[in-house]
Coordinates of C-alpha atoms in Angstrom, one line a residue:
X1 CA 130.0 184.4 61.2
X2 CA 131.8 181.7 58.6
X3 CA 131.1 183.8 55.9
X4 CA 133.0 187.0 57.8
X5 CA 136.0 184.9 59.3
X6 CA 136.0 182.6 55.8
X7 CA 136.1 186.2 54.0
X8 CA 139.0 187.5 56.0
X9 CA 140.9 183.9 55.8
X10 CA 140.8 184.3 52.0
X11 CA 142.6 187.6 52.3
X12 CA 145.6 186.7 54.3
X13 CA 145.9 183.7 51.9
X14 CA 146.1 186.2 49.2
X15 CA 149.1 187.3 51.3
X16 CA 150.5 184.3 52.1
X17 CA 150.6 183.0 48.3
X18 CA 152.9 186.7 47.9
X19 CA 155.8 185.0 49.6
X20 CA 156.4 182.8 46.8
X21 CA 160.0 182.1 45.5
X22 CA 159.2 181.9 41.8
X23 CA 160.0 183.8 39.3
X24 CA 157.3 185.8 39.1
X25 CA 157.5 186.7 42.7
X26 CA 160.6 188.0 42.3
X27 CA 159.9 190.5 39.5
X28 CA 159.8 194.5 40.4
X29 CA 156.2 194.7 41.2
X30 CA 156.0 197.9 38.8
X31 CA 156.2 195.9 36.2
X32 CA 153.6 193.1 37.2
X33 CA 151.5 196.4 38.1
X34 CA 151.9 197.8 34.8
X35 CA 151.2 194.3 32.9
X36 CA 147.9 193.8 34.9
X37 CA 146.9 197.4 34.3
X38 CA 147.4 197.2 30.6
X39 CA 145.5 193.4 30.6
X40 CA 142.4 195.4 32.0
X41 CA 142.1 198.4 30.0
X42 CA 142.8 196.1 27.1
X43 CA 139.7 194.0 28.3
X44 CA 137.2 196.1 29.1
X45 CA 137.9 198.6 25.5
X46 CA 135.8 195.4 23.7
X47 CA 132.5 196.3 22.5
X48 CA 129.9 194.6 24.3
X49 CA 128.5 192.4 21.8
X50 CA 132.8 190.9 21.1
X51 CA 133.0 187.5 23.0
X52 CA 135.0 185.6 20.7
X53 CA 138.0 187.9 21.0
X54 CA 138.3 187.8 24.3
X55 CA 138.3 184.1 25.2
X56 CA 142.4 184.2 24.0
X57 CA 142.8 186.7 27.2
X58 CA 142.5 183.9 28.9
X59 CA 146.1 182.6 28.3
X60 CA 147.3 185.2 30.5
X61 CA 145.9 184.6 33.8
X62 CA 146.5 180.8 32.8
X63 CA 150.7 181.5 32.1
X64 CA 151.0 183.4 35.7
X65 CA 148.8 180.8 37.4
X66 CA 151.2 178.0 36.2
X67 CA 154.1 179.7 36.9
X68 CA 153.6 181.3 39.7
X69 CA 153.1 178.4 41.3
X70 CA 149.8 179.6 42.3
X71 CA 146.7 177.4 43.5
X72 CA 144.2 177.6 40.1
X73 CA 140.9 175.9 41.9
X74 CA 141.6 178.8 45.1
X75 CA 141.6 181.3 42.7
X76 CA 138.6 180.4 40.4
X77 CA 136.5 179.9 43.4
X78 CA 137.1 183.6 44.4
X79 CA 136.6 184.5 41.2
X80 CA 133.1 182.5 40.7
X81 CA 131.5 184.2 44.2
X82 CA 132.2 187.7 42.6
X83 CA 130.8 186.4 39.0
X84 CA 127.3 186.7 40.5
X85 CA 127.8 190.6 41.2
X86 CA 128.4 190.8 37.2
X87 CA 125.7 188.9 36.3
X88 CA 123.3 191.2 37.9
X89 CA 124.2 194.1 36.3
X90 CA 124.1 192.3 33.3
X91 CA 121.1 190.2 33.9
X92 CA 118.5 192.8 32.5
X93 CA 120.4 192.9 29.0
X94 CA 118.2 190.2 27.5
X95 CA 115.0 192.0 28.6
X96 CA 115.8 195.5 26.9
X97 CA 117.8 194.4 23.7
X98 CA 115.7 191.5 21.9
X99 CA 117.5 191.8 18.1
X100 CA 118.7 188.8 16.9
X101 CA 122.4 188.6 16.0
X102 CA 123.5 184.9 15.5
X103 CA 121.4 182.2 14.8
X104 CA 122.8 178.6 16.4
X105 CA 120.2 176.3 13.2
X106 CA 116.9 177.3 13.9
X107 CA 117.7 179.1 17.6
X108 CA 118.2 183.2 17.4
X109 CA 119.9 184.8 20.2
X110 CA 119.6 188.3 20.6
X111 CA 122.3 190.7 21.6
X112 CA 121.0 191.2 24.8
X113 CA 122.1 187.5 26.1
X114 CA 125.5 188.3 23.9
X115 CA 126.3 191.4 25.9
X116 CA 125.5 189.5 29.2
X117 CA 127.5 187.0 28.5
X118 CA 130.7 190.0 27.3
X119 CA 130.1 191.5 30.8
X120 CA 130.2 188.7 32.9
X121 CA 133.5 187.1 31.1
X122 CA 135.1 190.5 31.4
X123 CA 134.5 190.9 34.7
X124 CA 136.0 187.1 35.5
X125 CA 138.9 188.2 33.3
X126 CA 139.6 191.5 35.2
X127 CA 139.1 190.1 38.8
X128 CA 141.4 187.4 38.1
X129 CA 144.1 189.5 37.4
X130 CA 143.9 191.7 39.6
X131 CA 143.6 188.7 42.6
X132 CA 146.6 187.0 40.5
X133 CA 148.2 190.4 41.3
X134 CA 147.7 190.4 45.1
X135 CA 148.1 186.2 45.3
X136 CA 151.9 187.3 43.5
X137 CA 152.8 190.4 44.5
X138 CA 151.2 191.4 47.6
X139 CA 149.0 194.7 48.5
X140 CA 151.9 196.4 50.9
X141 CA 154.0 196.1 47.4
X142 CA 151.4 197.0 44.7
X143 CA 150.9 200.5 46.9
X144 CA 154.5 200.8 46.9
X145 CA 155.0 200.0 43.1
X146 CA 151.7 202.2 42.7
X147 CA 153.7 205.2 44.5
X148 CA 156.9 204.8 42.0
X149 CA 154.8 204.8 39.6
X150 CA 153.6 208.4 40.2
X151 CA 150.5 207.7 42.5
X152 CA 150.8 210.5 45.3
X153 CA 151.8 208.8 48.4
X154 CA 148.5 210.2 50.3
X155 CA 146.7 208.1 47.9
X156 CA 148.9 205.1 48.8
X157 CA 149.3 205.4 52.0
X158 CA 145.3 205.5 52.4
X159 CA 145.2 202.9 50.1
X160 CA 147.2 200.5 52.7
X161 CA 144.9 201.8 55.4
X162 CA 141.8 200.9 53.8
X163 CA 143.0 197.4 53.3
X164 CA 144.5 196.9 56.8
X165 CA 141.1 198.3 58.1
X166 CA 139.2 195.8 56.1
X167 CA 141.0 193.1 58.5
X168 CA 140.4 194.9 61.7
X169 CA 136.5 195.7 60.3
X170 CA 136.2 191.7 59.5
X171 CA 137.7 190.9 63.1
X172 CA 135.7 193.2 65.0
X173 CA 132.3 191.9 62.5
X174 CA 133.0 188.2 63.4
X175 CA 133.5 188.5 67.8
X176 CA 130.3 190.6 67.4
X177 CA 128.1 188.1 65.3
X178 CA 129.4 185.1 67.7
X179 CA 128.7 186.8 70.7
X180 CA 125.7 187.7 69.7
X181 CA 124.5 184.3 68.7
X182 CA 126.1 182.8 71.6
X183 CA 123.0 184.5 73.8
X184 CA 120.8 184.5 70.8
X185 CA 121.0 180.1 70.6
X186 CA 121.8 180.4 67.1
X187 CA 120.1 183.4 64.4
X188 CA 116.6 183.1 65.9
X189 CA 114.9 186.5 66.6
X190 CA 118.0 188.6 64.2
X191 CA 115.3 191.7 63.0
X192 CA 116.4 194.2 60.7
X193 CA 116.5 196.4 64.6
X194 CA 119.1 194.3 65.6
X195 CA 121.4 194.1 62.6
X196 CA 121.6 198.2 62.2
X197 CA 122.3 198.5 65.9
X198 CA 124.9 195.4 65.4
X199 CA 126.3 197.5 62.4
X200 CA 126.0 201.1 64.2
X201 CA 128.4 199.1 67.7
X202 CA 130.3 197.5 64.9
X203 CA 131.7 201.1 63.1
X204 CA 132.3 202.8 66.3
X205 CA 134.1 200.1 67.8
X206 CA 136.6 199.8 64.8
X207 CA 136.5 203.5 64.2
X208 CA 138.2 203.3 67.9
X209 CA 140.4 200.8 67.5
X210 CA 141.4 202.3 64.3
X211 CA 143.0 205.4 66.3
X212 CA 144.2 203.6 68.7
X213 CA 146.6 201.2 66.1
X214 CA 147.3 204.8 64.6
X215 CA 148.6 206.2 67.5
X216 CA 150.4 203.2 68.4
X217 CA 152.4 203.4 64.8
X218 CA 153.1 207.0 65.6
X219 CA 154.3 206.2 69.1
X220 CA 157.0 203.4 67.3
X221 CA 158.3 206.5 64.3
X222 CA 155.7 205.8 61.9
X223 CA 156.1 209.1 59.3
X224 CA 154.1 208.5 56.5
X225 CA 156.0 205.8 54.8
X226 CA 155.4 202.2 54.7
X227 CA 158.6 199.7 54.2
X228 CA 158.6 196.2 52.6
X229 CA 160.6 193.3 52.9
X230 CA 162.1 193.6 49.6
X231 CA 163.9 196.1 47.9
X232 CA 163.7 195.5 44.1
X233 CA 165.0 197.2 41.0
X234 CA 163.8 197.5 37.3
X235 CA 166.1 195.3 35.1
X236 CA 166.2 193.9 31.8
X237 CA 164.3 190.2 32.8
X238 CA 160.9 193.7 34.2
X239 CA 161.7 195.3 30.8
X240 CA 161.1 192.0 28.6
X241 CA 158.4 191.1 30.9
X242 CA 156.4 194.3 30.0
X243 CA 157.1 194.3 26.4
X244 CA 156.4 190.8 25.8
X245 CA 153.2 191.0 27.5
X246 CA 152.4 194.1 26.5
X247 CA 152.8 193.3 22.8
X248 CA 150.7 190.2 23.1
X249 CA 147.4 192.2 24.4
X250 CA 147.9 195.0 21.6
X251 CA 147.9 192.0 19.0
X252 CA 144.9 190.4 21.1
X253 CA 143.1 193.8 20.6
X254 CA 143.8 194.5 17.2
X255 CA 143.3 191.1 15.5
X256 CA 139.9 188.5 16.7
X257 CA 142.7 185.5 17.1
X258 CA 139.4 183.4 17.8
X259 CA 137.9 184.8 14.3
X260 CA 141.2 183.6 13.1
X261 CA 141.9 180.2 14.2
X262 CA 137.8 179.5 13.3
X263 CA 138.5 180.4 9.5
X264 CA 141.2 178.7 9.2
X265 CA 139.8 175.3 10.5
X266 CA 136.7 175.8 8.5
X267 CA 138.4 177.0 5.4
X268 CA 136.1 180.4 5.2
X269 CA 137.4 182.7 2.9
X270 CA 140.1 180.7 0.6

């Protein structure tokens, strides 16, 4: 029951961090959308066995963090709990893929441990921007921006729906759980029986409450189109924003800055 109600807490404070007054905050959210699209796709176009390039990514989720204003240990902790989801894709690497590629003195480690380790800080760099996203921009405003930005509004529009039904899902998941153990004295005696009859109650209940918050929006003029606080506009301070950013990855991706820096300390190759 924590787990559920802690889950849907972090959310809403995802939401609550959106209504910021920094700079950041106040930025079209097209061009924060676009920024964190290109950061992934620049990400995850590495070769698996590339570590050392990426580790300079880090600087961006680092520059919004600061100044957005945003909380850095909130964020890394929700970042950590989804690590573990990575790591088990990545976990059977070291079994399949034994060749050595660097040798640490006398200590070989093979390319299966090196790939682990690329998936699991890709997936860390790629979550966090996209919750640095939500925690600046909010999800009503990234569907909207998503929408201007060519996305049919069906595919919005269900987009907002599948988040606002996560909350109601989450809601209806945590009254069912306490109930339950409130007659139960605590988890004693939750079979696998129980949980799929919890989870079968569960669905229908929010599947019913789902129509009946949709028929309430159309009752109140709701025609398709969902309307944000703010009404923003793509100036110059978006334009630099994108460019700036955008620029940066590109040289990220096309020069190993950690390579770079590591030669030059050492003095390889003068």
């Amino acid at each position: 029951m924590a787990s559920i109600e802690g889950a849907l807490l972090d959310f809403k404070s995802l939401d609550r961090l959106a209504g910021g007054v920094s700079g950041l905050h106040r930025l079209d959210p097209r061009a924060k959308v676009i920024v964190t699209l290109v950061f992934i796709f620049t990400v995850v176009s590495f070769g698996r066995y590339q570590i050392s390039a990426l580790i300079p990514f880090f600087a961006f989720p680092i520059a919004m963090v600061a100044l957005g204003d945003l909380p850095p240990r909130f964020l890394v902790k929700k970042v950590a709990l989804l690590c573990p989801f990575a790591l088990l894709v990545a976990i059977f690497n070291p079994l399949f893929d034994r060749d050595i590629l660097i040798r640490l003195g006398s200590v070989g480690i093979s390319a299966g441990w090196i790939s682990c380790a690329s998936i699991v800080l890709r997936a860390a760099l790629t979550v966090g921007a996209a919750l640095i996203l939500v925690a600046l921009t909010g999800f009503p405003d990234i569907c909207r921006a998503l929408e201007r930005l060519g996305m049919p509004r069906p595919f919005s529009v269900q987009l907002l729906f599948l988040y606002r039904y996560i909350f109601v899902l989450a809601e209806d998941a945590s009254r069912a759980v306490r109930a339950r153990q409130l007659r139960a004295f605590g988890d004693s005696g939750m079979k696998i029986s129980v949980y799929v009859s919890l989870l079968g109650h569960l669905l229908l209940r929010t599947w019913q409450r789902a129509e009946r918050i949709h028929m309430a929006m159309l009752s109140r003029g709701f025609t398709g189109t969902f309307h944000t606080r703010h009404n923003y506009r793509f100036g110059p301070r978006e334009a630099f924003f994108v460019a700036g950013w955008c620029t940066f990855f590109i040289l990220l991706r096309l020069h190993n800055i950690s390579q770079l820096v590591g030669n030059l300390v050492t003095g390889v190759g003068q």
